[in-house]
Short mmCIF file of N, CA and C in Angstrom, two decimals:
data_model
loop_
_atom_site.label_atom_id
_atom_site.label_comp_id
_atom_site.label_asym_id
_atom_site.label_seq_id
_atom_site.Cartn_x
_atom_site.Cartn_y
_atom_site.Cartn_z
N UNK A 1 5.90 49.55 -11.16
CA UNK A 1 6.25 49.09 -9.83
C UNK A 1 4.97 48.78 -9.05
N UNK A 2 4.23 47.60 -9.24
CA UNK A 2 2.99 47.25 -9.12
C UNK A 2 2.79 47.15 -7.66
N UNK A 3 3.78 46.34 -6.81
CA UNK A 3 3.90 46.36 -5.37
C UNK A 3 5.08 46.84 -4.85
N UNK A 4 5.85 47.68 -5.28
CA UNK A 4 7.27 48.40 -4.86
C UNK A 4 6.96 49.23 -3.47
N UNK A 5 7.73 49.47 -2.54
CA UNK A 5 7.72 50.15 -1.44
C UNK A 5 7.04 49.62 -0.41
N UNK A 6 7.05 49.87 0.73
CA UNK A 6 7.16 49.42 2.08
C UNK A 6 5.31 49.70 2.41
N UNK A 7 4.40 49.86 1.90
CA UNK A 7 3.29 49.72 1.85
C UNK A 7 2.43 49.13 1.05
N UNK A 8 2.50 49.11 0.38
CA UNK A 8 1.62 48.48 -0.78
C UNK A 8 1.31 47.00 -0.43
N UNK A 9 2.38 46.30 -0.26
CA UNK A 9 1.95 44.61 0.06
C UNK A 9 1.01 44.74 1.34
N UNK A 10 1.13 45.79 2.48
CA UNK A 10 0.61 45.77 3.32
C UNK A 10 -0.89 46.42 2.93
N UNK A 11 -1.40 46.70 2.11
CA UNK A 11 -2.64 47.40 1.89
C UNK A 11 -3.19 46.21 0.89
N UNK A 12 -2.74 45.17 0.09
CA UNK A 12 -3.06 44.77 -0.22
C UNK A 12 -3.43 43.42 0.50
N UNK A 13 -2.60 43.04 2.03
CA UNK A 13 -3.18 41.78 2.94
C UNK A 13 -4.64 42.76 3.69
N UNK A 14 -4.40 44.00 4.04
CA UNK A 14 -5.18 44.40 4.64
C UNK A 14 -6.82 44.21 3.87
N UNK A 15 -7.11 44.46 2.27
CA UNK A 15 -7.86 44.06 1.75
C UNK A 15 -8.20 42.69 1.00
N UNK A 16 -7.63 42.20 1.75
CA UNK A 16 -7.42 40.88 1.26
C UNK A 16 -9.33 39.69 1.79
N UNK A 17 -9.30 40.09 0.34
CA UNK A 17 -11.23 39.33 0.35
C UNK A 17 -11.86 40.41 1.04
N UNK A 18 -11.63 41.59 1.65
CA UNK A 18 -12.13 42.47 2.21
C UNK A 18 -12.66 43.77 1.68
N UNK A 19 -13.94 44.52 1.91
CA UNK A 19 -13.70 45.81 1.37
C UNK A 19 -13.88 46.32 2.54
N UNK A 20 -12.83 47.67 2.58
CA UNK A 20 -12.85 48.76 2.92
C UNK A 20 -12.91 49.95 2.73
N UNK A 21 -13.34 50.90 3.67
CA UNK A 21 -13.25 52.08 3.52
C UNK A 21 -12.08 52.98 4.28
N UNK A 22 -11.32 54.41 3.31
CA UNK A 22 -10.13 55.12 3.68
C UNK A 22 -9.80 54.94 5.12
N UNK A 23 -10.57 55.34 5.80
CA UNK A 23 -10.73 55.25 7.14
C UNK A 23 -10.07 53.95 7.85
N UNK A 24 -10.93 53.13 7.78
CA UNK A 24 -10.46 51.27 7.90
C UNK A 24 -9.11 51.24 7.61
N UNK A 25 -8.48 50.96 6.46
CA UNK A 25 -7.31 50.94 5.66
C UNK A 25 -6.20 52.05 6.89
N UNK A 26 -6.09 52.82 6.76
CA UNK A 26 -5.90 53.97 7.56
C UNK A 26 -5.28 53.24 8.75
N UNK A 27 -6.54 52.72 9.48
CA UNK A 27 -6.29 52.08 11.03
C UNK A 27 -5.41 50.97 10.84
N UNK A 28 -5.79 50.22 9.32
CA UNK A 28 -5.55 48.90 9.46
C UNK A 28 -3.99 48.54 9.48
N UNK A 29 -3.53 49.48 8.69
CA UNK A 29 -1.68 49.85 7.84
C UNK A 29 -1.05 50.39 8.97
N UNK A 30 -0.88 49.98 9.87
CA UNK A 30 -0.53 51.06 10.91
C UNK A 30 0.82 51.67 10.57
N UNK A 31 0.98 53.14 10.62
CA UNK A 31 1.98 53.81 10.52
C UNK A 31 2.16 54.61 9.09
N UNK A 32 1.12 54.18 8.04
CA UNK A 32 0.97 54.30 6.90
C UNK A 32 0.34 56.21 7.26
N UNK A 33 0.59 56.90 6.22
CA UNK A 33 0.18 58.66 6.47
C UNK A 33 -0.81 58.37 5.45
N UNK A 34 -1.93 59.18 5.58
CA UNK A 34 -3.39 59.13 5.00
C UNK A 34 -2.44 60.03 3.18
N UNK A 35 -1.47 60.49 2.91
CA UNK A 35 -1.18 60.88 1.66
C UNK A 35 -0.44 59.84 0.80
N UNK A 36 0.40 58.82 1.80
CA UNK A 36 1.13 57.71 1.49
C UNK A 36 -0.31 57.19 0.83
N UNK A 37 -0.73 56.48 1.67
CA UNK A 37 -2.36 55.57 1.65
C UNK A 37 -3.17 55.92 0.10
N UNK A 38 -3.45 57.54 0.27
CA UNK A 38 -4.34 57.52 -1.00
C UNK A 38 -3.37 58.12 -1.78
N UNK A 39 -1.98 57.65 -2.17
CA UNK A 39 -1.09 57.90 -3.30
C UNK A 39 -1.03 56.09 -3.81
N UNK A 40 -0.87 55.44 -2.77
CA UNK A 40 -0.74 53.93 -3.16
C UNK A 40 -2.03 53.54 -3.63
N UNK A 41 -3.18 53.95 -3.13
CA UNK A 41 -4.61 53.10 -3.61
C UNK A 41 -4.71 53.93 -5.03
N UNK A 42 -4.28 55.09 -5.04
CA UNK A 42 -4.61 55.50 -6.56
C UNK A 42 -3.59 54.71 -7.93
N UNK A 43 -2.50 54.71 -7.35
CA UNK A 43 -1.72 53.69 -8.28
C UNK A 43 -2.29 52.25 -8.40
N UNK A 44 -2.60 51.35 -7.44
CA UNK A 44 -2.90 50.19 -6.88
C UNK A 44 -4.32 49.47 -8.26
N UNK A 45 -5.32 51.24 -8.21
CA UNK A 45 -6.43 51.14 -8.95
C UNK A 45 -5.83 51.31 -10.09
N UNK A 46 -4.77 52.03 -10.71
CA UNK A 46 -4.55 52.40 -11.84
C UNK A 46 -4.08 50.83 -12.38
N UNK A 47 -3.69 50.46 -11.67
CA UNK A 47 -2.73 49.49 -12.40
C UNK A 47 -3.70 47.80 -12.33
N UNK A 48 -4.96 48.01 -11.98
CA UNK A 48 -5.82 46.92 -11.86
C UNK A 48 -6.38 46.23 -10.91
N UNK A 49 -5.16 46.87 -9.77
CA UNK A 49 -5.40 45.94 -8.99
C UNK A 49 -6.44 46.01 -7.45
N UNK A 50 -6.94 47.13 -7.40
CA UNK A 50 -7.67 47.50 -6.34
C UNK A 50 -9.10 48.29 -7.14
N UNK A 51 -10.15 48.34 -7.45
CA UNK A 51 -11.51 48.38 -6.99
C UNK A 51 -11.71 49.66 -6.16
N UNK A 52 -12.14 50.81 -6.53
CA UNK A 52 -12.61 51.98 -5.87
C UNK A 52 -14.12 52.11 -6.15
N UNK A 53 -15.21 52.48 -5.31
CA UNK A 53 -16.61 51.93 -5.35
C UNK A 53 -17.10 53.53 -4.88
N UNK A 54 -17.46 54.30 -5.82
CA UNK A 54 -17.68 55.69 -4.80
C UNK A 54 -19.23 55.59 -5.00
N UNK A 55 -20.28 55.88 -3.64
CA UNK A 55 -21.01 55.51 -3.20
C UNK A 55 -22.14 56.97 -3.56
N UNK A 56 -23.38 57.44 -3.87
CA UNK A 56 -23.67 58.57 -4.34
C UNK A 56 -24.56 59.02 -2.89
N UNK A 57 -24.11 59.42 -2.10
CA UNK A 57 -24.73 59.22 -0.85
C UNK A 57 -24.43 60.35 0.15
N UNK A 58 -24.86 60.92 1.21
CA UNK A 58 -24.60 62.06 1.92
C UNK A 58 -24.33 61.63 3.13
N UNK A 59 -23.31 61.81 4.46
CA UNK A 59 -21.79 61.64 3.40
C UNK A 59 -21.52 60.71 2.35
N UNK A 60 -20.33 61.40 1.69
CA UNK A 60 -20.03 60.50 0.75
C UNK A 60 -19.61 59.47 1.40
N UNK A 61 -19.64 58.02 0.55
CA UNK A 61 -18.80 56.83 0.84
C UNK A 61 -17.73 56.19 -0.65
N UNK A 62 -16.63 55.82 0.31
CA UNK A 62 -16.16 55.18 -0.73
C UNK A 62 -15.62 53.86 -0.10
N UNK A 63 -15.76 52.70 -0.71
CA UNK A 63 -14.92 51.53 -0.44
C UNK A 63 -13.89 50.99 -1.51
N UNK A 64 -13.08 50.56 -0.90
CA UNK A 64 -12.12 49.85 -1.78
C UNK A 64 -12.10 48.35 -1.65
N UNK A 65 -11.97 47.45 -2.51
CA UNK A 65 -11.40 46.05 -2.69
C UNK A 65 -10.57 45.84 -3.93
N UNK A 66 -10.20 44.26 -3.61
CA UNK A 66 -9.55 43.42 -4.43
C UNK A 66 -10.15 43.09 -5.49
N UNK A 67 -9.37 43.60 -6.95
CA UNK A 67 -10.18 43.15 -8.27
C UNK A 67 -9.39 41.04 -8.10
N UNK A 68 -10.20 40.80 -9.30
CA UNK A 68 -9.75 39.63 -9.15
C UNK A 68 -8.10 39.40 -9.72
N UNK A 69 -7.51 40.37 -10.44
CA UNK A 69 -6.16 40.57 -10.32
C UNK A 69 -5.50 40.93 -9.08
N UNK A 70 -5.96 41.61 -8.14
CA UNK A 70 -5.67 41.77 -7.15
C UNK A 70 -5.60 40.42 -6.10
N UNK A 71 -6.59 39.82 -6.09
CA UNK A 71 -6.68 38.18 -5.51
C UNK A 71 -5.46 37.72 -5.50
N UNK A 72 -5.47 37.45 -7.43
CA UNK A 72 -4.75 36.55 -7.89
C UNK A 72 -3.01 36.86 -7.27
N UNK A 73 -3.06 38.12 -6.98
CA UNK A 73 -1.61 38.87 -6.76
C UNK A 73 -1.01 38.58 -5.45
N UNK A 74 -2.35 38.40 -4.27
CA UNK A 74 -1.93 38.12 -2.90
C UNK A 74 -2.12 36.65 -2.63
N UNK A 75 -2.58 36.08 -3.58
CA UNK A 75 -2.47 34.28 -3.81
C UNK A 75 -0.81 34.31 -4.26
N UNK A 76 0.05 35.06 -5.18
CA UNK A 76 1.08 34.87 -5.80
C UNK A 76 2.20 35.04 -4.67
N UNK A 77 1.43 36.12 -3.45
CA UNK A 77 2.41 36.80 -2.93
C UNK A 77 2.58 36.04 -1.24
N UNK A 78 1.40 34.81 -1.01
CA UNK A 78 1.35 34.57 -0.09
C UNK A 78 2.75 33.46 0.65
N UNK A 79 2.93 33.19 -0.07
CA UNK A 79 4.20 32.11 -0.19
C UNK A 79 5.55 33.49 0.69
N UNK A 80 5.23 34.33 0.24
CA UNK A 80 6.67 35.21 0.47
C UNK A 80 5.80 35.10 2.17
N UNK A 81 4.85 35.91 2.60
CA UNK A 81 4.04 36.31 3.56
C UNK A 81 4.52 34.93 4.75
N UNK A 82 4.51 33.83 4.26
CA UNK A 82 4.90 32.45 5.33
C UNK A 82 6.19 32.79 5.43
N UNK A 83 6.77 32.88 4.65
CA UNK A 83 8.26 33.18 4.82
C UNK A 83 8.93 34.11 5.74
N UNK A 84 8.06 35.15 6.00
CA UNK A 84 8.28 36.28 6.28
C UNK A 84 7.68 36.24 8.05
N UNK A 85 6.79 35.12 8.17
CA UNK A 85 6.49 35.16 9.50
C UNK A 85 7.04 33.99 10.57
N UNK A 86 8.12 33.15 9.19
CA UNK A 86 8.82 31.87 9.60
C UNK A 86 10.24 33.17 10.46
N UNK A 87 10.71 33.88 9.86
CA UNK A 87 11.40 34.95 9.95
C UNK A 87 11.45 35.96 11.05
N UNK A 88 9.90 36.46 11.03
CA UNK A 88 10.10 37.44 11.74
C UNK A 88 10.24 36.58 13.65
N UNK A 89 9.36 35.41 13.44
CA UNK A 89 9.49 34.61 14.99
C UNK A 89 11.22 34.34 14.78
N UNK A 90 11.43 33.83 14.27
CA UNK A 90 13.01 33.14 13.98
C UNK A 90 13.93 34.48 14.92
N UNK A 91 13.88 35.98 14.14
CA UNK A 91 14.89 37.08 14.83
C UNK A 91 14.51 37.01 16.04
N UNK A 92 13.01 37.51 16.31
CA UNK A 92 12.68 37.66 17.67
C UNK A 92 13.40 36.68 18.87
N UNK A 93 13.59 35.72 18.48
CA UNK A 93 13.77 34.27 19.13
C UNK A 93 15.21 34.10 19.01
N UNK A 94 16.19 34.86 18.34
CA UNK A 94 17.45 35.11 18.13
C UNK A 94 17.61 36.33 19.15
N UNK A 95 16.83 36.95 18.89
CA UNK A 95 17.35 38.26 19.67
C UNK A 95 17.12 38.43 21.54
N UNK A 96 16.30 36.89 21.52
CA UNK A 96 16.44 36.93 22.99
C UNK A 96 15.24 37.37 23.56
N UNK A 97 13.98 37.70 22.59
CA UNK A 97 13.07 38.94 22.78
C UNK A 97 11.74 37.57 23.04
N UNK A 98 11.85 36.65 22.05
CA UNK A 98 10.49 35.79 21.71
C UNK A 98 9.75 36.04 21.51
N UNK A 99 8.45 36.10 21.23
CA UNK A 99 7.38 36.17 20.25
C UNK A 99 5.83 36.50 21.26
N UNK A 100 5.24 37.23 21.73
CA UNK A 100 4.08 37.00 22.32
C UNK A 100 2.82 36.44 21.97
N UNK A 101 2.42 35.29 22.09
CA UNK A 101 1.60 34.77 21.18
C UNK A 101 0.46 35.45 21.47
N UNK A 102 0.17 36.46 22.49
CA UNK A 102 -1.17 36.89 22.68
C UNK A 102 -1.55 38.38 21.93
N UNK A 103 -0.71 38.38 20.87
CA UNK A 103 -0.85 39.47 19.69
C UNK A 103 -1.71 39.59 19.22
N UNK A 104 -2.59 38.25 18.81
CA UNK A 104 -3.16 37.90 18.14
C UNK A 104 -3.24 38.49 16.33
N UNK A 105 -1.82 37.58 15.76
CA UNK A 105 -1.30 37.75 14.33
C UNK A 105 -2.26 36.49 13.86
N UNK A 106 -2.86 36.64 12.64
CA UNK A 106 -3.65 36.32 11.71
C UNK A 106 -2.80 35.00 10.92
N UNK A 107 -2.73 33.95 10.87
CA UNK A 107 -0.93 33.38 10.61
C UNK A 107 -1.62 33.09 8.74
N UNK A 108 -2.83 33.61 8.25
CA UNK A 108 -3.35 33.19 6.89
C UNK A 108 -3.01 34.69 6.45
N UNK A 109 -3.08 35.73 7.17
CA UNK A 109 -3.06 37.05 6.27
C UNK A 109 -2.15 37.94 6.71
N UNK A 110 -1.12 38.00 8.12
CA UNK A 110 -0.50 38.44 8.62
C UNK A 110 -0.66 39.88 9.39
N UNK A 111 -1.88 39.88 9.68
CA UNK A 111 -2.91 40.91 10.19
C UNK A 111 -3.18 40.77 11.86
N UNK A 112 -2.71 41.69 12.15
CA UNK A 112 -3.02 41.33 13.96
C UNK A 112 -4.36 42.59 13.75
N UNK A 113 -5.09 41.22 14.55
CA UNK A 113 -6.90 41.82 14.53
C UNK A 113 -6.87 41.98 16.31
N UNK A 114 -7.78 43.07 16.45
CA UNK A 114 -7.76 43.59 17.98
C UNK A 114 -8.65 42.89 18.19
N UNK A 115 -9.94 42.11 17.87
CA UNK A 115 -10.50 41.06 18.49
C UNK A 115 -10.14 39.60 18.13
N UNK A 116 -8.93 39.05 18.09
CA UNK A 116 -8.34 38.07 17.39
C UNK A 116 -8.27 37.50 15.93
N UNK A 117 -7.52 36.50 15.40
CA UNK A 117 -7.90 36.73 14.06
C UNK A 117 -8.56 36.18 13.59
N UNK A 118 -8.67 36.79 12.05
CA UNK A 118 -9.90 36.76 11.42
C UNK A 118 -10.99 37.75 11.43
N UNK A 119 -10.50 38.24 12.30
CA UNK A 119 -11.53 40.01 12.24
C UNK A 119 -11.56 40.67 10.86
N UNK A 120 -12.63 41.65 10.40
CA UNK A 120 -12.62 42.15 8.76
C UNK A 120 -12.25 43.57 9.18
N UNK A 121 -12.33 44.59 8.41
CA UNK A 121 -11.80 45.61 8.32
C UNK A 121 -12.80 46.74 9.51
N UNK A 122 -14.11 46.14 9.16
CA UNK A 122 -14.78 46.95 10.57
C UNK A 122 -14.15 46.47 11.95
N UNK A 123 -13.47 45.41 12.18
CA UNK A 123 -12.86 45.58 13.68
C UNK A 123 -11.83 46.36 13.53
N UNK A 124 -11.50 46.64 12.67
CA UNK A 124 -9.98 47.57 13.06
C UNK A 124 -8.98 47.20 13.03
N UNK A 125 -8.49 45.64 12.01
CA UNK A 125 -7.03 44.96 12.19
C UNK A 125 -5.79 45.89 11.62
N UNK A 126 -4.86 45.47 12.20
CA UNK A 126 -3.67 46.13 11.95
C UNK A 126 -2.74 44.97 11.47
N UNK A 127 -2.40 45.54 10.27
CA UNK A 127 -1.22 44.82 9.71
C UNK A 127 0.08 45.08 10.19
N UNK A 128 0.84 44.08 10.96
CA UNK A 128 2.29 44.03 11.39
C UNK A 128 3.07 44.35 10.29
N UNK A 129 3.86 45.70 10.33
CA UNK A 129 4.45 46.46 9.36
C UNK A 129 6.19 45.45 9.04
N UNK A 130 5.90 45.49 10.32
CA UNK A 130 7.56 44.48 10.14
C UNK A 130 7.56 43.05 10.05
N UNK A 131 6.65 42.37 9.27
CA UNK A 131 6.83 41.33 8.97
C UNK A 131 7.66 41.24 7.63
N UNK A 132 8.36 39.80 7.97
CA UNK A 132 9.37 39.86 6.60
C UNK A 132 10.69 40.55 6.90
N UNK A 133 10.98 41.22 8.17
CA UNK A 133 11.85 42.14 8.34
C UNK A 133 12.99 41.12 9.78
N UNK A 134 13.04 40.21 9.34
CA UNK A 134 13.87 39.11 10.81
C UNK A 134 15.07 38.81 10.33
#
């Protein structure tokens, strides 16, 4: 179950061309529990697709990225990701609610970055958990 459950796709836009560290990831997944997080990145690595980099250093460091299976996976998966944000404006806009464009959602990675998008993992973006969900 390579991307099964309600996090994983989201840890994988969050590193998307990006490395991060636990921390980053953490902020970035919002709502994600730091045991969820490093239960998914340990599968994520097992299975090819995420890059763990442990750093020999005081403190320790560790970063994570995208192996190039991993790339290839959120290139496969990006098609669903448009879909999902054709969607999530679509309910909002059904429900009477509309869409605030001053979110600032990422419309290439689906990442709302607190200094607009395109921010990397040192600004602190947060992936919109409920995308895909309209």
């Amino acid at each position: 179950d390579v991307i099964g459950g309600k996090w994983k796709v989201l840890i994988l836009w969050a590193l998307n061309e990006r490395t991060c560290r636990f921390g980053e990831l953490r902020r970035a997944v919002t709502g994600v529990t730091e045991k969820v997080l490093s239960s998914h990145l340990k599968e994520l690595e097992d299975d090819g697709i995420v890059h763990r980099e442990v750093y020999a250093e005081v403190p320790p460091r560790v970063e994570y990225s995208l192996t190039p299976l991993g790339l290839s996976l959120n290139a496969a998966l990006e098609p669903l990701g448009l879909w999902g944000r054709e969607h999530i404006y679509r309910g909002a806009e059904e429900a009477g609610g509309g869409v605030d464009a001053g979110v600032g959602i990422d419309t290439d990675s689906g990442i709302r970055a607190g200094a607009g998008a395109g921010a990397d993992c040192e600004a602190e973006p947060q992936v919109v958990a409920g995308l895909g969900r309209g």
